[in-house]
JSON list of C-alpha atoms in Angstrom, two decimals:
[
{"chain": "A", "resi": 180, "resn": "UNK", "atom": "CA", "xyz": [36.62, 7.20, 10.33]},
{"chain": "A", "resi": 181, "resn": "UNK", "atom": "CA", "xyz": [33.77, 6.91, 7.85]},
{"chain": "A", "resi": 182, "resn": "UNK", "atom": "CA", "xyz": [30.29, 6.21, 9.14]},
{"chain": "A", "resi": 183, "resn": "UNK", "atom": "CA", "xyz": [28.84, 3.07, 7.66]},
{"chain": "A", "resi": 184, "resn": "UNK", "atom": "CA", "xyz": [25.29, 2.66, 6.46]},
{"chain": "A", "resi": 185, "resn": "UNK", "atom": "CA", "xyz": [24.64, 0.55, 9.57]},
{"chain": "A", "resi": 186, "resn": "UNK", "atom": "CA", "xyz": [25.60, 3.31, 12.03]},
{"chain": "A", "resi": 187, "resn": "UNK", "atom": "CA", "xyz": [22.38, 4.01, 14.02]},
{"chain": "A", "resi": 188, "resn": "UNK", "atom": "CA", "xyz": [22.79, 7.79, 13.56]},
{"chain": "A", "resi": 189, "resn": "UNK", "atom": "CA", "xyz": [23.12, 7.39, 9.81]},
{"chain": "A", "resi": 190, "resn": "UNK", "atom": "CA", "xyz": [20.11, 5.07, 9.67]},
{"chain": "A", "resi": 191, "resn": "UNK", "atom": "CA", "xyz": [18.05, 7.48, 11.78]},
{"chain": "A", "resi": 192, "resn": "UNK", "atom": "CA", "xyz": [18.99, 10.46, 9.58]},
{"chain": "A", "resi": 193, "resn": "UNK", "atom": "CA", "xyz": [18.20, 8.56, 6.40]},
{"chain": "A", "resi": 194, "resn": "UNK", "atom": "CA", "xyz": [14.85, 7.54, 7.86]},
{"chain": "A", "resi": 195, "resn": "UNK", "atom": "CA", "xyz": [14.04, 11.16, 8.72]},
{"chain": "A", "resi": 196, "resn": "UNK", "atom": "CA", "xyz": [14.89, 12.19, 5.16]},
{"chain": "A", "resi": 197, "resn": "UNK", "atom": "CA", "xyz": [12.77, 9.36, 3.67]},
{"chain": "A", "resi": 198, "resn": "UNK", "atom": "CA", "xyz": [9.81, 10.23, 5.91]},
{"chain": "A", "resi": 199, "resn": "UNK", "atom": "CA", "xyz": [10.08, 13.89, 4.91]},
{"chain": "A", "resi": 200, "resn": "UNK", "atom": "CA", "xyz": [10.16, 12.88, 1.25]},
{"chain": "A", "resi": 201, "resn": "UNK", "atom": "CA", "xyz": [7.10, 10.59, 1.60]},
{"chain": "A", "resi": 202, "resn": "UNK", "atom": "CA", "xyz": [5.24, 13.37, 3.37]},
{"chain": "A", "resi": 203, "resn": "UNK", "atom": "CA", "xyz": [6.06, 15.93, 0.66]},
{"chain": "A", "resi": 204, "resn": "UNK", "atom": "CA", "xyz": [5.50, 13.67, -2.35]},
{"chain": "A", "resi": 205, "resn": "UNK", "atom": "CA", "xyz": [1.93, 12.96, -1.28]},
{"chain": "A", "resi": 206, "resn": "UNK", "atom": "CA", "xyz": [1.08, 16.65, -1.73]},
{"chain": "A", "resi": 207, "resn": "UNK", "atom": "CA", "xyz": [3.52, 17.96, -4.36]},
{"chain": "A", "resi": 208, "resn": "UNK", "atom": "CA", "xyz": [4.83, 16.91, -7.72]},
{"chain": "A", "resi": 209, "resn": "UNK", "atom": "CA", "xyz": [8.48, 15.79, -7.59]},
{"chain": "A", "resi": 210, "resn": "UNK", "atom": "CA", "xyz": [9.51, 18.70, -9.81]},
{"chain": "A", "resi": 211, "resn": "UNK", "atom": "CA", "xyz": [8.11, 21.15, -7.24]},
{"chain": "A", "resi": 212, "resn": "UNK", "atom": "CA", "xyz": [9.86, 19.64, -4.23]},
{"chain": "A", "resi": 213, "resn": "UNK", "atom": "CA", "xyz": [13.08, 21.39, -3.26]},
{"chain": "A", "resi": 214, "resn": "UNK", "atom": "CA", "xyz": [15.99, 20.20, -1.14]},
{"chain": "A", "resi": 215, "resn": "UNK", "atom": "CA", "xyz": [15.00, 23.02, 1.22]},
{"chain": "A", "resi": 216, "resn": "UNK", "atom": "CA", "xyz": [11.51, 21.50, 1.58]},
{"chain": "A", "resi": 217, "resn": "UNK", "atom": "CA", "xyz": [13.03, 18.12, 2.43]},
{"chain": "A", "resi": 218, "resn": "UNK", "atom": "CA", "xyz": [15.61, 19.44, 4.89]},
{"chain": "A", "resi": 219, "resn": "UNK", "atom": "CA", "xyz": [13.06, 21.64, 6.66]},
{"chain": "A", "resi": 220, "resn": "UNK", "atom": "CA", "xyz": [10.62, 18.74, 7.04]},
{"chain": "A", "resi": 221, "resn": "UNK", "atom": "CA", "xyz": [13.40, 16.37, 8.17]},
{"chain": "A", "resi": 222, "resn": "UNK", "atom": "CA", "xyz": [14.86, 19.01, 10.52]},
{"chain": "A", "resi": 223, "resn": "UNK", "atom": "CA", "xyz": [18.35, 18.68, 9.09]},
{"chain": "A", "resi": 224, "resn": "UNK", "atom": "CA", "xyz": [20.65, 21.03, 7.19]},
{"chain": "A", "resi": 225, "resn": "UNK", "atom": "CA", "xyz": [21.51, 20.88, 3.48]},
{"chain": "A", "resi": 226, "resn": "UNK", "atom": "CA", "xyz": [25.01, 19.54, 4.14]},
{"chain": "A", "resi": 227, "resn": "UNK", "atom": "CA", "xyz": [23.51, 16.60, 6.01]},
{"chain": "A", "resi": 228, "resn": "UNK", "atom": "CA", "xyz": [21.14, 15.90, 3.11]},
{"chain": "A", "resi": 229, "resn": "UNK", "atom": "CA", "xyz": [23.99, 15.96, 0.60]},
{"chain": "A", "resi": 230, "resn": "UNK", "atom": "CA", "xyz": [26.07, 13.68, 2.83]},
{"chain": "A", "resi": 231, "resn": "UNK", "atom": "CA", "xyz": [23.40, 11.03, 2.21]},
{"chain": "A", "resi": 232, "resn": "UNK", "atom": "CA", "xyz": [21.99, 11.75, -1.26]},
{"chain": "A", "resi": 233, "resn": "UNK", "atom": "CA", "xyz": [23.18, 13.40, -4.46]},
{"chain": "A", "resi": 234, "resn": "UNK", "atom": "CA", "xyz": [19.83, 15.05, -5.14]},
{"chain": "A", "resi": 235, "resn": "UNK", "atom": "CA", "xyz": [16.09, 14.53, -4.76]},
{"chain": "A", "resi": 236, "resn": "UNK", "atom": "CA", "xyz": [16.09, 11.96, -7.58]},
{"chain": "A", "resi": 237, "resn": "UNK", "atom": "CA", "xyz": [18.70, 9.87, -5.77]},
{"chain": "A", "resi": 238, "resn": "UNK", "atom": "CA", "xyz": [16.43, 10.04, -2.72]},
{"chain": "A", "resi": 239, "resn": "UNK", "atom": "CA", "xyz": [13.42, 9.09, -4.82]},
{"chain": "A", "resi": 240, "resn": "UNK", "atom": "CA", "xyz": [15.31, 6.08, -6.20]},
{"chain": "A", "resi": 241, "resn": "UNK", "atom": "CA", "xyz": [16.02, 4.84, -2.68]},
{"chain": "A", "resi": 242, "resn": "UNK", "atom": "CA", "xyz": [12.40, 5.40, -1.68]},
{"chain": "A", "resi": 243, "resn": "UNK", "atom": "CA", "xyz": [11.19, 3.39, -4.70]},
{"chain": "A", "resi": 244, "resn": "UNK", "atom": "CA", "xyz": [13.73, 0.63, -4.18]},
{"chain": "A", "resi": 245, "resn": "UNK", "atom": "CA", "xyz": [12.99, 0.37, -0.48]},
{"chain": "A", "resi": 246, "resn": "UNK", "atom": "CA", "xyz": [9.22, 0.23, -0.98]},
{"chain": "A", "resi": 247, "resn": "UNK", "atom": "CA", "xyz": [9.43, -2.42, -3.69]},
{"chain": "A", "resi": 248, "resn": "UNK", "atom": "CA", "xyz": [12.20, -4.52, -2.14]},
{"chain": "A", "resi": 249, "resn": "UNK", "atom": "CA", "xyz": [10.53, -4.70, 1.26]},
{"chain": "A", "resi": 250, "resn": "UNK", "atom": "CA", "xyz": [7.26, -5.89, -0.27]},
{"chain": "A", "resi": 251, "resn": "UNK", "atom": "CA", "xyz": [8.99, -8.37, -2.54]},
{"chain": "A", "resi": 252, "resn": "UNK", "atom": "CA", "xyz": [11.31, -9.80, 0.09]},
{"chain": "A", "resi": 253, "resn": "UNK", "atom": "CA", "xyz": [8.37, -10.48, 2.39]},
{"chain": "A", "resi": 254, "resn": "UNK", "atom": "CA", "xyz": [6.72, -12.52, -0.34]},
{"chain": "A", "resi": 255, "resn": "UNK", "atom": "CA", "xyz": [9.87, -14.29, -1.57]},
{"chain": "A", "resi": 256, "resn": "UNK", "atom": "CA", "xyz": [11.37, -15.09, 1.82]},
{"chain": "A", "resi": 257, "resn": "UNK", "atom": "CA", "xyz": [10.85, -18.84, 1.34]},
{"chain": "A", "resi": 258, "resn": "UNK", "atom": "CA", "xyz": [11.15, -18.88, -2.44]},
{"chain": "A", "resi": 259, "resn": "UNK", "atom": "CA", "xyz": [14.64, -19.44, -3.78]},
{"chain": "A", "resi": 260, "resn": "UNK", "atom": "CA", "xyz": [13.99, -20.50, -7.35]},
{"chain": "A", "resi": 261, "resn": "UNK", "atom": "CA", "xyz": [11.99, -19.23, -10.28]},
{"chain": "A", "resi": 262, "resn": "UNK", "atom": "CA", "xyz": [8.73, -21.10, -10.51]},
{"chain": "A", "resi": 263, "resn": "UNK", "atom": "CA", "xyz": [5.05, -20.28, -10.97]},
{"chain": "A", "resi": 264, "resn": "UNK", "atom": "CA", "xyz": [4.60, -19.30, -7.33]},
{"chain": "A", "resi": 265, "resn": "UNK", "atom": "CA", "xyz": [7.62, -16.99, -7.41]},
{"chain": "A", "resi": 266, "resn": "UNK", "atom": "CA", "xyz": [6.58, -15.30, -10.65]},
{"chain": "A", "resi": 267, "resn": "UNK", "atom": "CA", "xyz": [3.03, -14.89, -9.34]},
{"chain": "A", "resi": 268, "resn": "UNK", "atom": "CA", "xyz": [4.38, -13.32, -6.14]},
{"chain": "A", "resi": 269, "resn": "UNK", "atom": "CA", "xyz": [6.54, -10.89, -8.11]},
{"chain": "A", "resi": 270, "resn": "UNK", "atom": "CA", "xyz": [3.61, -9.73, -10.26]},
{"chain": "A", "resi": 271, "resn": "UNK", "atom": "CA", "xyz": [1.32, -9.34, -7.23]},
{"chain": "A", "resi": 272, "resn": "UNK", "atom": "CA", "xyz": [4.02, -7.32, -5.45]},
{"chain": "A", "resi": 273, "resn": "UNK", "atom": "CA", "xyz": [4.39, -5.06, -8.50]},
{"chain": "A", "resi": 274, "resn": "UNK", "atom": "CA", "xyz": [0.62, -4.49, -8.55]},
{"chain": "A", "resi": 275, "resn": "UNK", "atom": "CA", "xyz": [0.70, -3.62, -4.84]},
{"chain": "A", "resi": 276, "resn": "UNK", "atom": "CA", "xyz": [3.65, -1.32, -5.45]},
{"chain": "A", "resi": 277, "resn": "UNK", "atom": "CA", "xyz": [1.81, 0.56, -8.21]},
{"chain": "A", "resi": 278, "resn": "UNK", "atom": "CA", "xyz": [-1.35, 0.82, -6.09]},
{"chain": "A", "resi": 279, "resn": "UNK", "atom": "CA", "xyz": [0.50, 2.12, -3.04]},
{"chain": "A", "resi": 280, "resn": "UNK", "atom": "CA", "xyz": [2.81, 4.43, -4.96]},
{"chain": "A", "resi": 281, "resn": "UNK", "atom": "CA", "xyz": [0.01, 5.93, -7.04]},
{"chain": "A", "resi": 282, "resn": "UNK", "atom": "CA", "xyz": [-1.90, 6.71, -3.82]},
{"chain": "A", "resi": 283, "resn": "UNK", "atom": "CA", "xyz": [1.12, 7.91, -1.88]},
{"chain": "A", "resi": 284, "resn": "UNK", "atom": "CA", "xyz": [2.48, 10.00, -4.75]},
{"chain": "A", "resi": 285, "resn": "UNK", "atom": "CA", "xyz": [-0.74, 10.85, -6.55]},
{"chain": "A", "resi": 286, "resn": "UNK", "atom": "CA", "xyz": [0.49, 14.19, -7.86]},
{"chain": "A", "resi": 287, "resn": "UNK", "atom": "CA", "xyz": [3.81, 12.81, -9.13]},
{"chain": "A", "resi": 288, "resn": "UNK", "atom": "CA", "xyz": [2.83, 9.32, -10.23]},
{"chain": "A", "resi": 289, "resn": "UNK", "atom": "CA", "xyz": [2.39, 10.03, -13.95]},
{"chain": "A", "resi": 290, "resn": "UNK", "atom": "CA", "xyz": [5.34, 12.42, -14.28]},
{"chain": "A", "resi": 291, "resn": "UNK", "atom": "CA", "xyz": [7.56, 9.94, -12.45]},
{"chain": "A", "resi": 292, "resn": "UNK", "atom": "CA", "xyz": [6.41, 6.90, -14.45]},
{"chain": "A", "resi": 293, "resn": "UNK", "atom": "CA", "xyz": [9.33, 6.80, -16.93]},
{"chain": "A", "resi": 294, "resn": "UNK", "atom": "CA", "xyz": [11.83, 7.15, -14.08]},
{"chain": "A", "resi": 295, "resn": "UNK", "atom": "CA", "xyz": [10.00, 4.55, -12.00]},
{"chain": "A", "resi": 296, "resn": "UNK", "atom": "CA", "xyz": [9.96, 2.18, -14.95]},
{"chain": "A", "resi": 297, "resn": "UNK", "atom": "CA", "xyz": [13.71, 2.28, -15.55]},
{"chain": "A", "resi": 298, "resn": "UNK", "atom": "CA", "xyz": [14.51, 1.79, -11.85]},
{"chain": "A", "resi": 299, "resn": "UNK", "atom": "CA", "xyz": [12.00, -1.01, -11.38]},
{"chain": "A", "resi": 300, "resn": "UNK", "atom": "CA", "xyz": [13.19, -2.87, -14.48]},
{"chain": "A", "resi": 301, "resn": "UNK", "atom": "CA", "xyz": [16.74, -2.69, -13.15]},
{"chain": "A", "resi": 302, "resn": "UNK", "atom": "CA", "xyz": [15.63, -4.07, -9.77]},
{"chain": "A", "resi": 303, "resn": "UNK", "atom": "CA", "xyz": [13.56, -6.81, -11.38]},
{"chain": "A", "resi": 304, "resn": "UNK", "atom": "CA", "xyz": [16.43, -7.88, -13.63]},
{"chain": "A", "resi": 305, "resn": "UNK", "atom": "CA", "xyz": [18.64, -8.41, -10.61]},
{"chain": "A", "resi": 306, "resn": "UNK", "atom": "CA", "xyz": [15.91, -10.43, -8.85]},
{"chain": "A", "resi": 307, "resn": "UNK", "atom": "CA", "xyz": [15.32, -12.61, -11.90]},
{"chain": "A", "resi": 308, "resn": "UNK", "atom": "CA", "xyz": [19.06, -13.04, -12.48]},
{"chain": "A", "resi": 309, "resn": "UNK", "atom": "CA", "xyz": [19.47, -14.25, -8.94]},
{"chain": "A", "resi": 310, "resn": "UNK", "atom": "CA", "xyz": [16.55, -16.67, -9.24]},
{"chain": "A", "resi": 311, "resn": "UNK", "atom": "CA", "xyz": [17.60, -17.97, -12.66]},
{"chain": "A", "resi": 312, "resn": "UNK", "atom": "CA", "xyz": [21.25, -18.38, -11.72]},
{"chain": "A", "resi": 313, "resn": "UNK", "atom": "CA", "xyz": [20.16, -21.11, -9.28]},
{"chain": "A", "resi": 314, "resn": "UNK", "atom": "CA", "xyz": [19.50, -23.38, -12.26]},
{"chain": "A", "resi": 315, "resn": "UNK", "atom": "CA", "xyz": [22.43, -25.48, -13.44]},
{"chain": "A", "resi": 316, "resn": "UNK", "atom": "CA", "xyz": [21.44, -25.88, -17.08]},
{"chain": "A", "resi": 317, "resn": "UNK", "atom": "CA", "xyz": [21.17, -22.18, -17.98]},
{"chain": "A", "resi": 318, "resn": "UNK", "atom": "CA", "xyz": [24.28, -20.34, -19.12]},
{"chain": "A", "resi": 319, "resn": "UNK", "atom": "CA", "xyz": [25.01, -16.75, -18.11]},
{"chain": "A", "resi": 320, "resn": "UNK", "atom": "CA", "xyz": [23.95, -15.24, -21.44]},
{"chain": "A", "resi": 321, "resn": "UNK", "atom": "CA", "xyz": [20.59, -17.02, -21.26]},
{"chain": "A", "resi": 322, "resn": "UNK", "atom": "CA", "xyz": [20.12, -15.85, -17.67]},
{"chain": "A", "resi": 323, "resn": "UNK", "atom": "CA", "xyz": [20.66, -12.24, -18.76]},
{"chain": "A", "resi": 324, "resn": "UNK", "atom": "CA", "xyz": [18.25, -12.56, -21.70]},
{"chain": "A", "resi": 325, "resn": "UNK", "atom": "CA", "xyz": [15.54, -14.32, -19.69]},
{"chain": "A", "resi": 326, "resn": "UNK", "atom": "CA", "xyz": [15.91, -11.80, -16.84]},
{"chain": "A", "resi": 327, "resn": "UNK", "atom": "CA", "xyz": [15.39, -8.90, -19.24]},
{"chain": "A", "resi": 328, "resn": "UNK", "atom": "CA", "xyz": [12.36, -10.52, -20.87]},
{"chain": "A", "resi": 329, "resn": "UNK", "atom": "CA", "xyz": [10.70, -11.51, -17.59]},
{"chain": "A", "resi": 330, "resn": "UNK", "atom": "CA", "xyz": [11.39, -8.07, -16.09]},
{"chain": "A", "resi": 331, "resn": "UNK", "atom": "CA", "xyz": [9.61, -6.26, -18.89]},
{"chain": "A", "resi": 332, "resn": "UNK", "atom": "CA", "xyz": [6.71, -8.72, -18.91]},
{"chain": "A", "resi": 333, "resn": "UNK", "atom": "CA", "xyz": [6.17, -8.54, -15.14]},
{"chain": "A", "resi": 334, "resn": "UNK", "atom": "CA", "xyz": [6.56, -4.77, -14.93]},
{"chain": "A", "resi": 335, "resn": "UNK", "atom": "CA", "xyz": [4.51, -4.05, -18.06]},
{"chain": "A", "resi": 336, "resn": "UNK", "atom": "CA", "xyz": [1.69, -6.30, -16.94]},
{"chain": "A", "resi": 337, "resn": "UNK", "atom": "CA", "xyz": [1.44, -4.60, -13.54]},
{"chain": "A", "resi": 338, "resn": "UNK", "atom": "CA", "xyz": [1.82, -1.11, -15.01]},
{"chain": "A", "resi": 339, "resn": "UNK", "atom": "CA", "xyz": [-0.91, -1.69, -17.60]},
{"chain": "A", "resi": 340, "resn": "UNK", "atom": "CA", "xyz": [-3.14, -3.15, -14.89]},
{"chain": "A", "resi": 341, "resn": "UNK", "atom": "CA", "xyz": [-2.64, -0.03, -12.79]},
{"chain": "A", "resi": 342, "resn": "UNK", "atom": "CA", "xyz": [-3.16, 2.38, -15.71]},
{"chain": "A", "resi": 343, "resn": "UNK", "atom": "CA", "xyz": [-6.29, 0.49, -16.78]},
{"chain": "A", "resi": 344, "resn": "UNK", "atom": "CA", "xyz": [-7.94, 0.96, -13.39]},
{"chain": "A", "resi": 345, "resn": "UNK", "atom": "CA", "xyz": [-7.01, -2.24, -11.52]},
{"chain": "A", "resi": 346, "resn": "UNK", "atom": "CA", "xyz": [-10.10, -4.05, -12.84]},
{"chain": "A", "resi": 347, "resn": "UNK", "atom": "CA", "xyz": [-9.18, -7.52, -11.59]},
{"chain": "A", "resi": 348, "resn": "UNK", "atom": "CA", "xyz": [-7.51, -8.76, -8.44]},
{"chain": "A", "resi": 349, "resn": "UNK", "atom": "CA", "xyz": [-3.68, -8.72, -8.58]},
{"chain": "A", "resi": 350, "resn": "UNK", "atom": "CA", "xyz": [-3.63, -12.46, -7.85]},
{"chain": "A", "resi": 351, "resn": "UNK", "atom": "CA", "xyz": [-5.90, -13.17, -10.84]},
{"chain": "A", "resi": 352, "resn": "UNK", "atom": "CA", "xyz": [-3.79, -10.95, -13.09]},
{"chain": "A", "resi": 353, "resn": "UNK", "atom": "CA", "xyz": [-0.66, -12.82, -11.99]},
{"chain": "A", "resi": 354, "resn": "UNK", "atom": "CA", "xyz": [-2.33, -16.21, -12.59]},
{"chain": "A", "resi": 355, "resn": "UNK", "atom": "CA", "xyz": [-3.42, -15.16, -16.08]},
{"chain": "A", "resi": 356, "resn": "UNK", "atom": "CA", "xyz": [0.07, -13.88, -16.90]},
{"chain": "A", "resi": 357, "resn": "UNK", "atom": "CA", "xyz": [1.72, -17.10, -15.73]},
{"chain": "A", "resi": 358, "resn": "UNK", "atom": "CA", "xyz": [-0.85, -19.14, -17.71]},
{"chain": "A", "resi": 359, "resn": "UNK", "atom": "CA", "xyz": [-0.07, -17.19, -20.89]},
{"chain": "A", "resi": 360, "resn": "UNK", "atom": "CA", "xyz": [3.68, -17.55, -20.36]},
{"chain": "A", "resi": 361, "resn": "UNK", "atom": "CA", "xyz": [3.33, -21.25, -19.63]},
{"chain": "A", "resi": 362, "resn": "UNK", "atom": "CA", "xyz": [1.27, -21.83, -22.77]},
{"chain": "A", "resi": 363, "resn": "UNK", "atom": "CA", "xyz": [3.89, -20.14, -24.92]},
{"chain": "A", "resi": 364, "resn": "UNK", "atom": "CA", "xyz": [7.43, -21.19, -25.50]},
{"chain": "A", "resi": 365, "resn": "UNK", "atom": "CA", "xyz": [8.98, -18.58, -23.19]},
{"chain": "A", "resi": 366, "resn": "UNK", "atom": "CA", "xyz": [8.56, -20.51, -19.98]},
{"chain": "A", "resi": 367, "resn": "UNK", "atom": "CA", "xyz": [8.66, -23.94, -21.57]},
{"chain": "A", "resi": 368, "resn": "UNK", "atom": "CA", "xyz": [12.43, -23.44, -21.78]},
{"chain": "A", "resi": 369, "resn": "UNK", "atom": "CA", "xyz": [12.48, -23.30, -17.99]},
{"chain": "A", "resi": 370, "resn": "UNK", "atom": "CA", "xyz": [11.40, -26.31, -15.98]},
{"chain": "A", "resi": 371, "resn": "UNK", "atom": "CA", "xyz": [9.18, -24.29, -13.68]},
{"chain": "A", "resi": 372, "resn": "UNK", "atom": "CA", "xyz": [8.04, -26.33, -10.73]},
{"chain": "A", "resi": 373, "resn": "UNK", "atom": "CA", "xyz": [4.60, -25.94, -9.18]}
]
């Protein structure tokens, strides 16, 4: 019988592996972390690691996804449609993600940036697709296009903010971004509610 991802032993082991990874990534670049480092820190054997993850990059993807999704879901718990509040919350969460991840993974942050970007864009597209699909008047092709556009705008805005030294509050950055999008034709195609 296969253990499911909800089996308490599986969850506990995965948590040990994630904690070991977070501990290591704060002091080492991802390229310098070995599976042996992770298994030693998590007090598991290599076979156990490989029963849960393909490699350290698979583990890193889960760590990124988990960190971002948890922050985003807390903010979007009551928000079920795409509107100004939702978009603002997404941008603020991305800023918080970049701030936390750059502190937690200071040595790997820059080298991991291209990888982070592709994974975060993928996650954002699925969030935007879900939010946009709630609207009756938008066909599937438009949902896919708008999701891609909004994903890159939200991620790029937060990434540039982080790279530029976080000079304004995340909430103000999000407000400015939503104002710019609202003034242009991009969001005028969506009846965004207040």
